[in-house]
Amino acid sequence: MDEKRNHLISKNPWLIQSGYFKKGIDALNDEDINSINDIINLNLMGSAEFECGVLPQSLKRMTINGDFYQVYTISKYQDKSGNPLKIYAPIIYKDKVIEYVDGLIKDKYFLQERCNLRANIERGIEKGNEFWWDAENDYFIFFKNEDKILKAMEAYKKRHYGYPQNDFKIAYSSKKHLEFKQMVSNYQLSIAEYKYDEKNKIHFLKFGKYYSFLRILMDAFLIARVNKGEVRFNINGFNFKIDENTTLNDIMNEYNIPLDDYCFLDVNINDLVREFKEEELNLKQRLVNTLSLIRK
């Protein structure tokens, strides 16, 4: 088992962690939810495979790759209260995850421990079994409390993966400008590997594994606009091509990746770059210097 990986995979389910929602979560305020542990009690599964860090590693992968996740509803399955089954799963493996969930309900897979998903649907067994977590394929299964799950994942991401710590108290109307200014003025490349095709003016990039998709996109946009070339990179099976005219809307439309919740959208980028001309000039010099060093 490759516990140290940071990329998403797809394989037949084997380690399905079950759990149940904590009492009183309806009364929790947003500031009380900082991770999935604040809303879920996980069952003791009885196998060592669940006790060797597999869940923290899965949570880290889900957080790092969180920009590729959405909630999908599978209406043909419902709990005894009539709530439809939902999965929190990566876009790239959505169809495969739906297939896996269908197989779990039909007891198709040999699991390390029972997950009781089928029993919940057929007989309404909820105590201790109303939340499921595929610790290798990195997705959640549930029937209720979608808002709490999304809040928990977003809060964990903000706490641990690179969001500016002081910007969350700022009004949303000015948040976009401030975060962009901070990103530009404190610019550090997220690039792990870099190759440049001078003839075709293409930048081939590999980004560091701990950077958020938002950070990577912004770095790619800035490199394309400063160097006036095409930037290419791959994240979890998505091959991205960005040039100086690409917008976030283009990314949303072409790859079906939701970006509406980001702190700044493409309609603001050009205005913000113009607004912070001095920062952009400093950025350009730093970017050119850094890329020249990487090329060597």
Coordinates of C-alpha atoms in Angstrom, one line a residue:
M1 CA 0.0 0.0 0.0
D2 CA 1.5 3.3 -1.1
E3 CA 0.5 5.5 1.9
K4 CA 2.9 8.4 1.0
R5 CA 1.4 9.2 -2.4
N6 CA -0.3 12.6 -3.0
H7 CA -2.1 11.8 -6.2
L8 CA -5.5 10.3 -6.7
I9 CA -6.0 6.7 -7.9
S10 CA -8.8 4.4 -8.9
K11 CA -8.9 0.7 -7.7
N12 CA -11.4 -1.7 -6.4
P13 CA -12.6 -0.8 -2.9
W14 CA -10.9 -2.6 0.0
L15 CA -10.6 -0.3 3.0
I16 CA -14.0 1.3 3.7
Q17 CA -14.1 3.2 6.9
S18 CA -17.5 3.6 8.4
G19 CA -18.8 6.2 10.9
Y20 CA -21.7 8.3 12.1
F21 CA -22.5 12.0 12.6
K22 CA -21.9 13.4 16.1
K23 CA -24.8 14.5 18.1
G24 CA -25.6 18.2 18.0
I25 CA -23.8 19.0 14.8
D26 CA -26.9 21.0 13.6
A27 CA -26.1 23.5 16.3
L28 CA -22.5 24.0 15.3
N29 CA -21.4 27.3 13.9
D30 CA -19.1 27.5 11.0
E31 CA -16.2 28.6 13.2
D32 CA -16.7 25.4 15.3
I33 CA -16.0 23.1 12.3
N34 CA -12.3 22.8 11.5
S35 CA -12.0 19.3 10.1
I36 CA -14.0 16.1 9.4
N37 CA -13.3 15.0 13.0
D38 CA -15.5 17.8 14.3
I39 CA -18.6 16.3 12.8
I40 CA -17.9 12.5 12.4
N41 CA -17.2 9.7 14.8
L42 CA -15.3 7.0 13.1
N43 CA -15.9 3.3 14.0
L44 CA -13.2 1.1 15.3
M45 CA -12.8 -1.2 12.3
G46 CA -10.8 -4.0 14.0
S47 CA -8.0 -4.3 11.4
A48 CA -4.5 -2.9 11.5
E49 CA -4.8 -1.6 8.0
F50 CA -7.0 1.2 9.3
E51 CA -4.6 2.1 12.1
C52 CA -1.4 2.8 10.2
G53 CA -2.0 6.4 9.0
V54 CA -4.2 5.5 6.0
L55 CA -7.0 7.9 7.0
P56 CA -4.8 11.0 7.6
Q57 CA -3.0 10.2 4.3
S58 CA -6.3 10.0 2.5
L59 CA -7.5 13.2 4.0
K60 CA -4.3 14.9 2.9
R61 CA -4.8 13.7 -0.7
M62 CA -8.4 14.9 -0.7
T63 CA -7.4 18.3 0.6
I64 CA -4.5 18.8 -1.7
N65 CA -6.7 17.8 -4.7
G66 CA -9.8 19.4 -3.3
D67 CA -10.3 21.6 -6.3
F68 CA -11.2 18.5 -8.3
Y69 CA -14.0 17.4 -5.9
Q70 CA -17.7 17.8 -6.1
V71 CA -20.8 16.3 -4.5
Y72 CA -22.8 14.0 -6.7
T73 CA -26.3 12.7 -6.0
I74 CA -27.3 9.1 -6.8
S75 CA -31.0 9.3 -6.5
K76 CA -31.8 5.7 -7.1
Y77 CA -30.5 4.9 -3.6
Q78 CA -32.1 6.4 -0.5
D79 CA -32.0 6.0 3.2
K80 CA -35.1 5.1 5.2
S81 CA -35.9 8.9 5.6
G82 CA -35.9 9.4 1.8
N83 CA -32.5 11.2 1.6
P84 CA -30.7 10.4 -1.6
L85 CA -27.2 8.9 -1.5
K86 CA -24.4 11.4 -2.2
I87 CA -20.7 11.0 -2.8
Y88 CA -18.0 13.6 -2.4
A89 CA -15.6 12.5 -5.1
P90 CA -13.0 13.7 -7.6
I91 CA -14.3 14.8 -11.0
I92 CA -11.8 12.7 -12.9
Y93 CA -13.0 9.5 -11.3
K94 CA -16.7 10.3 -10.8
D95 CA -18.1 7.6 -13.1
K96 CA -15.8 5.0 -11.6
V97 CA -16.6 6.0 -8.0
I98 CA -20.4 5.7 -8.8
E99 CA -19.6 2.2 -10.2
Y100 CA -17.7 1.4 -6.9
V101 CA -20.6 2.6 -4.8
D102 CA -23.0 0.5 -6.7
G103 CA -20.8 -2.5 -6.2
L104 CA -20.5 -1.8 -2.5
I105 CA -24.3 -1.7 -2.2
K106 CA -24.5 -5.0 -4.0
D107 CA -21.7 -6.6 -1.9
K108 CA -19.6 -7.0 -5.0
Y109 CA -16.2 -6.4 -3.4
F110 CA -14.2 -8.4 -0.9
L111 CA -13.5 -5.7 1.8
Q112 CA -11.1 -5.8 4.7
E113 CA -14.0 -5.1 7.0
R114 CA -17.8 -4.9 6.5
C115 CA -19.2 -1.4 5.7
N116 CA -23.0 -2.1 6.1
L117 CA -23.9 0.4 3.3
R118 CA -26.4 -2.1 1.9
A119 CA -27.9 -2.8 5.3
N120 CA -28.4 0.9 5.8
I121 CA -30.3 1.3 2.6
E122 CA -32.4 -1.9 2.9
R123 CA -33.1 -2.0 6.6
G124 CA -32.4 1.5 7.8
I125 CA -29.5 0.5 10.1
E126 CA -28.1 3.9 11.0
K127 CA -26.5 3.6 14.4
G128 CA -22.8 3.7 13.7
N129 CA -23.3 3.4 10.0
E130 CA -24.3 6.6 8.1
F131 CA -21.0 7.8 6.7
W132 CA -18.4 5.8 4.7
W133 CA -14.9 6.7 3.6
D134 CA -12.9 4.9 0.9
A135 CA -9.4 5.4 2.3
E136 CA -7.6 4.4 -0.9
N137 CA -9.8 5.9 -3.6
D138 CA -10.4 9.0 -1.4
Y139 CA -14.1 9.7 -1.5
F140 CA -17.0 10.0 1.0
I141 CA -20.5 8.4 0.9
F142 CA -23.4 9.8 3.0
F143 CA -27.1 10.7 2.9
K144 CA -27.2 13.9 4.9
N145 CA -25.3 16.9 6.3
E146 CA -23.7 17.7 2.9
D147 CA -23.2 21.3 4.1
K148 CA -21.3 20.3 7.2
I149 CA -19.0 17.9 5.2
L150 CA -18.2 20.6 2.7
K151 CA -17.6 23.1 5.5
A152 CA -15.3 20.7 7.3
M153 CA -13.2 20.0 4.2
E154 CA -12.9 23.7 3.2
A155 CA -12.0 24.7 6.8
Y156 CA -9.3 22.0 6.9
K157 CA -7.9 23.1 3.6
K158 CA -7.7 26.7 4.7
R159 CA -6.0 25.8 8.0
H160 CA -3.3 23.5 6.5
Y161 CA -2.7 24.3 2.8
G162 CA -1.5 27.8 2.1
Y163 CA -4.4 30.2 2.5
P164 CA -3.4 33.6 3.8
Q165 CA -4.2 33.5 7.5
N166 CA -5.5 37.1 8.0
D167 CA -7.7 37.5 5.0
F168 CA -10.7 35.7 6.3
K169 CA -11.8 38.6 8.4
I170 CA -11.9 40.9 5.4
A171 CA -15.1 41.8 3.6
Y172 CA -15.6 39.7 0.4
S173 CA -15.8 42.8 -1.8
S174 CA -12.2 43.7 -1.0
K175 CA -10.9 40.2 -0.4
K176 CA -10.1 39.5 -4.0
H177 CA -8.0 42.6 -4.4
L178 CA -6.1 42.0 -1.2
E179 CA -5.4 38.3 -1.8
F180 CA -4.2 39.0 -5.3
K181 CA -1.9 41.8 -4.1
Q182 CA -0.5 39.6 -1.3
M183 CA 0.1 36.7 -3.8
V184 CA 1.9 39.0 -6.2
S185 CA 4.0 40.9 -3.7
N186 CA 5.0 37.7 -1.8
Y187 CA 5.4 35.7 -5.0
Q188 CA 7.3 32.4 -4.7
L189 CA 7.3 29.9 -7.5
S190 CA 5.5 26.6 -7.0
I191 CA 7.4 24.9 -9.8
A192 CA 9.3 21.7 -9.1
E193 CA 10.5 21.0 -12.6
Y194 CA 10.7 23.2 -15.7
K195 CA 11.6 22.8 -19.4
Y196 CA 11.3 25.4 -22.1
D197 CA 10.7 24.7 -25.8
E198 CA 12.2 27.9 -27.2
K199 CA 11.3 27.2 -30.8
N200 CA 7.6 26.8 -30.0
K201 CA 7.6 29.0 -26.9
I202 CA 6.1 26.4 -24.7
H203 CA 6.8 26.1 -20.9
F204 CA 6.5 22.6 -19.6
L205 CA 6.0 22.7 -15.9
K206 CA 5.7 20.2 -13.0
F207 CA 4.4 21.8 -9.8
G208 CA 5.2 21.0 -6.2
K209 CA 2.9 18.4 -4.7
Y210 CA 1.8 20.5 -1.7
Y211 CA 0.4 23.5 -3.7
S212 CA -3.3 24.0 -4.1
F213 CA -4.8 24.0 -7.6
L214 CA -5.6 27.7 -7.2
R215 CA -2.0 28.6 -6.5
I216 CA -0.8 26.5 -9.4
L217 CA -3.3 28.1 -11.8
M218 CA -2.3 31.6 -10.8
D219 CA 1.4 30.8 -11.2
A220 CA 0.7 29.3 -14.6
F221 CA -1.4 32.4 -15.6
L222 CA 1.4 34.8 -14.5
I223 CA 4.1 32.8 -16.3
A224 CA 2.1 32.8 -19.5
R225 CA 1.4 36.5 -19.3
V226 CA 4.9 37.6 -18.4
N227 CA 6.7 35.3 -20.9
K228 CA 4.0 35.4 -23.6
G229 CA 4.2 31.7 -24.2
E230 CA 2.1 28.6 -23.6
V231 CA 2.2 26.9 -20.3
R232 CA 1.6 23.1 -20.1
F233 CA 1.2 21.0 -17.0
N234 CA -0.6 17.9 -15.7
I235 CA -2.5 17.5 -12.4
N236 CA -4.1 14.1 -11.7
G237 CA -4.8 13.3 -15.3
F238 CA -5.9 16.7 -16.4
N239 CA -3.5 18.1 -19.1
F240 CA -3.7 21.9 -19.0
K241 CA -2.7 24.4 -21.6
I242 CA -2.7 28.1 -20.7
D243 CA -1.5 31.0 -22.7
E244 CA -1.6 34.8 -22.1
N245 CA -5.3 35.0 -23.2
T246 CA -6.6 32.1 -21.2
T247 CA -9.1 32.9 -18.5
L248 CA -10.5 31.0 -15.5
N249 CA -13.8 30.8 -17.3
D250 CA -12.0 28.9 -20.1
I251 CA -10.7 26.4 -17.5
M252 CA -14.1 26.0 -16.0
N253 CA -15.8 25.4 -19.4
E254 CA -13.2 23.1 -20.9
Y255 CA -12.4 20.9 -17.9
N256 CA -15.7 21.2 -15.9
I257 CA -13.9 22.2 -12.8
P258 CA -15.8 24.5 -10.5
L259 CA -13.9 27.7 -9.7
D260 CA -16.7 30.1 -8.7
D261 CA -15.8 29.9 -5.1
Y262 CA -12.3 31.2 -5.6
C263 CA -11.4 34.6 -4.1
F264 CA -10.7 36.1 -7.5
L265 CA -12.1 35.3 -10.9
D266 CA -10.9 36.0 -14.4
V267 CA -13.0 39.2 -14.7
N268 CA -10.8 40.7 -12.0
I269 CA -7.3 39.5 -13.1
N270 CA -6.5 42.1 -15.8
D271 CA -7.8 45.0 -13.7
L272 CA -5.8 43.8 -10.7
V273 CA -2.6 43.4 -12.7
R274 CA -3.1 47.0 -14.0
E275 CA -3.9 48.2 -10.6
F276 CA -0.7 46.8 -9.1
K277 CA 1.7 47.8 -11.9
E278 CA 4.7 48.2 -9.6
E279 CA 4.2 44.7 -8.1
E280 CA 3.8 43.3 -11.6
L281 CA 7.2 44.8 -12.7
N282 CA 8.9 43.4 -9.6
L283 CA 7.2 40.1 -10.3
K284 CA 8.4 40.0 -13.9
Q285 CA 12.0 40.5 -12.9
R286 CA 11.8 37.9 -10.2
L287 CA 10.1 35.5 -12.6
V288 CA 12.6 35.9 -15.4
N289 CA 15.5 35.5 -12.9
T290 CA 14.0 32.4 -11.4
L291 CA 13.1 30.7 -14.7
S292 CA 16.6 31.4 -16.0
L293 CA 18.1 29.6 -13.0
I294 CA 15.7 26.6 -13.4
R295 CA 16.7 26.4 -17.1
K296 CA 20.3 25.9 -16.1

